[in-house]
Structures are given as C-alpha cells and as structure tokens.
Short mmCIF file of N, CA and C in Angstrom, two decimals:
data_model
loop_
_atom_site.label_atom_id
_atom_site.label_comp_id
_atom_site.label_asym_id
_atom_site.label_seq_id
_atom_site.Cartn_x
_atom_site.Cartn_y
_atom_site.Cartn_z
N GLU A 1 172.90 -4.51 64.22
CA GLU A 1 173.95 -4.43 63.45
C GLU A 1 174.75 -3.02 63.95
N ILE A 2 174.86 -2.65 65.19
CA ILE A 2 175.52 -1.37 66.03
C ILE A 2 176.77 -2.64 66.71
N LEU A 3 175.96 -4.08 66.71
CA LEU A 3 177.02 -5.04 67.65
C LEU A 3 178.11 -5.42 67.25
N ALA A 4 177.60 -5.53 65.28
CA ALA A 4 178.15 -5.57 64.75
C ALA A 4 179.46 -5.19 64.06
N ASN A 5 179.84 -3.96 64.41
CA ASN A 5 180.49 -2.54 64.28
C ASN A 5 181.20 -2.50 65.51
N LYS A 6 183.00 -3.42 65.21
CA LYS A 6 184.18 -3.53 66.49
C LYS A 6 184.37 -2.12 66.84
N GLU A 7 184.50 -1.59 66.72
CA GLU A 7 184.51 -0.08 66.39
C GLU A 7 183.72 0.65 67.60
N VAL A 8 182.55 0.58 68.14
CA VAL A 8 181.00 1.24 68.97
C VAL A 8 181.52 -0.73 70.46
N ARG A 9 182.30 1.52 70.87
CA ARG A 9 182.26 1.03 72.70
C ARG A 9 181.53 1.97 73.40
N PHE A 10 181.10 0.91 74.43
CA PHE A 10 179.90 1.57 75.42
C PHE A 10 180.62 1.87 76.97
N ASP A 11 179.75 3.27 77.63
CA ASP A 11 180.72 3.06 78.43
C ASP A 11 180.10 2.90 80.08
N ASN A 12 178.40 1.79 79.62
CA ASN A 12 177.43 1.52 80.64
C ASN A 12 177.34 0.66 80.40
N LEU A 13 176.69 -0.47 81.21
CA LEU A 13 175.65 -1.52 80.91
C LEU A 13 174.68 -1.98 82.34
N MET A 14 173.87 -2.10 82.82
CA MET A 14 172.99 -2.14 83.38
C MET A 14 171.97 -2.96 82.74
N LEU A 15 171.73 -4.05 84.21
CA LEU A 15 171.27 -5.54 83.77
C LEU A 15 169.99 -5.34 84.78
N LEU A 16 169.01 -6.07 84.90
CA LEU A 16 167.89 -5.69 85.88
C LEU A 16 167.20 -7.33 85.43
N GLY A 17 167.34 -7.57 86.51
CA GLY A 17 166.24 -9.86 86.49
C GLY A 17 166.97 -10.14 87.38
N ASN A 18 166.38 -11.32 86.54
CA ASN A 18 167.36 -12.58 87.33
C ASN A 18 167.92 -13.41 86.27
N TYR A 19 168.83 -12.94 86.11
CA TYR A 19 169.50 -14.10 84.91
C TYR A 19 170.83 -14.12 85.00
N ASN A 20 171.19 -15.22 84.18
CA ASN A 20 172.42 -15.55 84.57
C ASN A 20 173.96 -14.33 83.49
N PHE A 21 173.92 -13.50 84.79
CA PHE A 21 174.53 -12.01 84.66
C PHE A 21 176.40 -12.05 84.20
N SER A 22 176.94 -13.73 84.58
CA SER A 22 177.59 -13.93 84.35
C SER A 22 178.00 -14.39 82.76
N GLU A 23 177.23 -15.13 82.53
CA GLU A 23 176.64 -15.23 80.87
C GLU A 23 176.86 -14.00 80.23
N ILE A 24 175.84 -12.92 80.41
CA ILE A 24 175.62 -12.26 80.23
C ILE A 24 177.24 -11.13 79.76
N ILE A 25 177.43 -10.46 81.01
CA ILE A 25 178.91 -9.61 81.32
C ILE A 25 180.10 -10.89 80.37
N LEU A 26 180.39 -11.60 80.34
CA LEU A 26 181.25 -12.51 79.37
C LEU A 26 180.89 -11.68 78.24
N GLN A 27 180.12 -12.26 77.46
CA GLN A 27 179.26 -11.67 75.71
C GLN A 27 179.31 -10.86 75.58
N THR A 28 179.11 -9.57 76.36
CA THR A 28 179.15 -7.54 76.53
C THR A 28 180.68 -7.47 76.91
N GLU A 29 181.29 -7.71 77.83
CA GLU A 29 182.89 -7.72 77.70
C GLU A 29 183.37 -6.74 76.38
N PRO A 30 183.91 -7.46 75.24
CA PRO A 30 184.01 -7.65 74.82
C PRO A 30 183.64 -5.68 74.00
N LEU A 31 182.19 -5.54 74.12
CA LEU A 31 181.78 -4.54 74.17
C LEU A 31 181.67 -3.13 74.45
N LEU A 32 182.55 -3.46 75.89
CA LEU A 32 183.16 -1.80 76.84
C LEU A 32 184.13 -1.66 76.49
N ARG A 33 183.77 0.20 76.97
CA ARG A 33 184.90 0.69 76.75
C ARG A 33 185.66 0.04 78.15
N GLU A 34 187.39 0.36 78.21
CA GLU A 34 188.03 -0.06 79.63
C GLU A 34 187.27 1.60 80.63
N GLY A 35 187.03 1.12 81.90
CA GLY A 35 186.86 1.35 82.66
C GLY A 35 185.46 1.74 82.78
N ALA A 36 184.13 0.60 81.87
CA ALA A 36 182.85 1.08 82.34
C ALA A 36 182.30 0.88 83.62
N VAL A 37 181.18 1.13 83.35
CA VAL A 37 180.43 0.47 84.21
C VAL A 37 179.34 -0.24 84.45
N ILE A 38 179.51 -1.11 85.20
CA ILE A 38 178.37 -1.98 85.26
C ILE A 38 177.45 -2.17 86.31
N ALA A 39 176.17 -1.92 85.79
CA ALA A 39 175.57 -2.30 87.67
C ALA A 39 173.88 -3.26 86.75
N LEU A 40 174.01 -3.99 88.28
CA LEU A 40 173.66 -5.34 88.31
C LEU A 40 172.44 -5.30 89.88
N TYR A 41 171.27 -5.33 89.55
CA TYR A 41 169.85 -5.36 90.16
C TYR A 41 169.46 -6.84 90.21
N CYS A 42 168.95 -7.68 90.88
CA CYS A 42 168.36 -9.44 90.69
C CYS A 42 167.66 -8.95 92.32
N GLN A 43 166.31 -9.34 92.65
CA GLN A 43 165.96 -9.68 93.77
C GLN A 43 166.37 -11.03 94.65
N SER A 44 167.58 -11.97 93.84
CA SER A 44 167.42 -13.00 94.97
C SER A 44 169.58 -12.22 94.28
N LEU A 45 169.96 -12.62 96.40
CA LEU A 45 171.83 -12.94 95.97
C LEU A 45 172.33 -13.50 95.18
N GLY A 46 171.99 -14.68 94.70
CA GLY A 46 172.61 -15.95 93.92
C GLY A 46 173.38 -15.25 92.48
N PRO A 47 172.92 -14.66 91.78
CA PRO A 47 173.45 -14.71 90.33
C PRO A 47 174.06 -13.00 90.72
N LEU A 48 173.88 -12.03 91.83
CA LEU A 48 175.09 -11.12 91.51
C LEU A 48 176.16 -11.69 92.06
N GLU A 49 176.03 -12.51 93.67
CA GLU A 49 177.57 -13.23 94.06
C GLU A 49 178.39 -14.05 92.92
N GLU A 50 178.20 -14.64 92.63
CA GLU A 50 178.54 -15.12 91.18
C GLU A 50 178.93 -14.52 90.13
N ALA A 51 178.55 -13.77 89.81
CA ALA A 51 178.56 -12.51 89.01
C ALA A 51 179.94 -11.24 89.44
N GLY A 52 179.48 -11.33 90.94
CA GLY A 52 180.99 -10.87 91.42
C GLY A 52 181.99 -11.40 91.25
N ARG A 53 182.11 -12.71 92.09
CA ARG A 53 183.41 -13.39 91.81
C ARG A 53 183.71 -14.04 90.53
N LEU A 54 182.68 -13.44 89.94
CA LEU A 54 183.76 -13.09 87.75
C LEU A 54 184.28 -12.39 87.92
N MET A 55 183.60 -11.36 87.88
CA MET A 55 184.19 -9.91 87.92
C MET A 55 185.80 -9.44 88.90
N ARG A 56 186.09 -10.38 90.06
CA ARG A 56 187.24 -10.63 90.92
C ARG A 56 187.99 -11.24 90.01
N GLN A 57 187.53 -12.35 89.29
CA GLN A 57 188.25 -13.32 89.22
C GLN A 57 189.80 -12.90 88.02
N ARG A 58 188.55 -11.44 86.72
CA ARG A 58 188.36 -10.92 85.64
C ARG A 58 189.33 -9.54 85.90
N LYS A 59 189.81 -9.44 87.55
CA LYS A 59 189.68 -8.20 87.98
C LYS A 59 188.96 -7.11 87.46
N TYR A 60 188.83 -7.20 87.35
CA TYR A 60 187.56 -6.22 87.65
C TYR A 60 188.48 -4.85 89.00
N LEU A 61 187.53 -3.60 88.81
CA LEU A 61 187.93 -2.85 89.95
C LEU A 61 186.67 -2.18 90.62
N ASN A 62 186.77 -1.88 91.99
CA ASN A 62 185.15 -1.46 92.09
C ASN A 62 184.12 -2.45 93.04
N VAL A 63 184.41 -3.76 93.25
CA VAL A 63 183.43 -4.97 92.84
C VAL A 63 182.88 -4.73 94.44
N ARG A 64 181.56 -4.13 93.97
CA ARG A 64 180.68 -3.57 95.14
C ARG A 64 179.09 -5.34 95.75
N LEU A 65 179.03 -5.65 96.72
CA LEU A 65 177.82 -5.67 96.57
C LEU A 65 177.14 -5.02 97.56
N GLN A 66 175.69 -4.73 97.09
CA GLN A 66 175.38 -3.99 98.13
C GLN A 66 174.05 -3.85 97.97
N ASP A 67 173.12 -3.91 99.58
CA ASP A 67 171.71 -4.20 99.62
C ASP A 67 171.51 -3.01 99.59
N SER A 68 169.98 -2.58 98.54
CA SER A 68 169.31 -1.53 97.87
C SER A 68 168.75 -0.83 99.40
N TRP A 69 168.16 -1.51 100.67
CA TRP A 69 166.90 -1.45 101.20
C TRP A 69 167.27 -1.32 103.00
N SER A 70 167.05 -1.00 103.35
CA SER A 70 167.47 -1.15 105.16
C SER A 70 166.24 -0.63 106.21
N ARG A 71 166.42 -1.16 107.83
CA ARG A 71 165.62 -0.90 108.48
C ARG A 71 166.54 -0.66 109.10
N ASP A 72 165.80 0.09 110.81
CA ASP A 72 166.26 0.94 111.42
C ASP A 72 166.67 -0.15 112.86
N TYR A 73 165.59 -1.44 112.16
CA TYR A 73 165.70 -2.40 113.49
C TYR A 73 165.24 -3.84 113.05
N GLN A 74 165.70 -5.30 113.49
CA GLN A 74 165.77 -6.23 112.63
C GLN A 74 164.59 -6.72 113.83
N VAL A 75 164.84 -6.49 115.06
CA VAL A 75 163.67 -7.23 115.68
C VAL A 75 162.54 -6.55 116.67
N LEU A 76 161.62 -6.82 116.62
CA LEU A 76 160.25 -5.42 117.90
C LEU A 76 160.85 -4.87 118.94
N HIS A 77 161.03 -4.32 119.57
CA HIS A 77 161.05 -4.39 120.84
C HIS A 77 160.21 -4.87 121.36
N ASN A 78 160.90 -5.68 122.52
CA ASN A 78 160.80 -6.90 123.54
C ASN A 78 160.76 -7.93 122.73
N ARG A 79 161.13 -8.18 122.00
CA ARG A 79 160.22 -9.41 121.26
C ARG A 79 162.14 -10.17 121.00
N THR A 80 162.38 -11.66 120.15
CA THR A 80 163.89 -11.72 120.83
C THR A 80 162.71 -12.52 119.36
#
C-alpha cells in the first residue's frame, strides 16, 4: 500500500545479506528521495562491487566500498 503511493519517498535504504543489490537498487530507486543514503552490507565482496559499479554508472555521489574490520598485522612476527 505504501509502495503504491507515488508521493511517498524514503530518505534511506539499508540492505544486509547476500542479495543481488543491483536489482534491488534499480527497483527501489523511484522510491528514494534525491540525496538518499544507501548502505549495503554483505559478507562477500562480489555483490558489493557489482552494486558499486551500477551506482557509479548511474552517477550516484560518494560511492565507497569499505572493509568493516581490520587487524594490526596480517602476518605474525617471524613468519612469512
């Protein structure tokens, strides 16, 4: 019912999981206000890279791909 109302626009879109984000973005784009924030989270990089490419092609602003964790070091001391 809300989605049928063409006057309703959302400020944010947050998607979590292993989805085809590009398809969801294309389907929900008409429901988002100009300048809406879109946040995507996925455990694998592939769907995020694909969505990032789509968003850059469609001239979205401030498209960033970030890792959600980091370590102080990648290799333990005295190991290769």
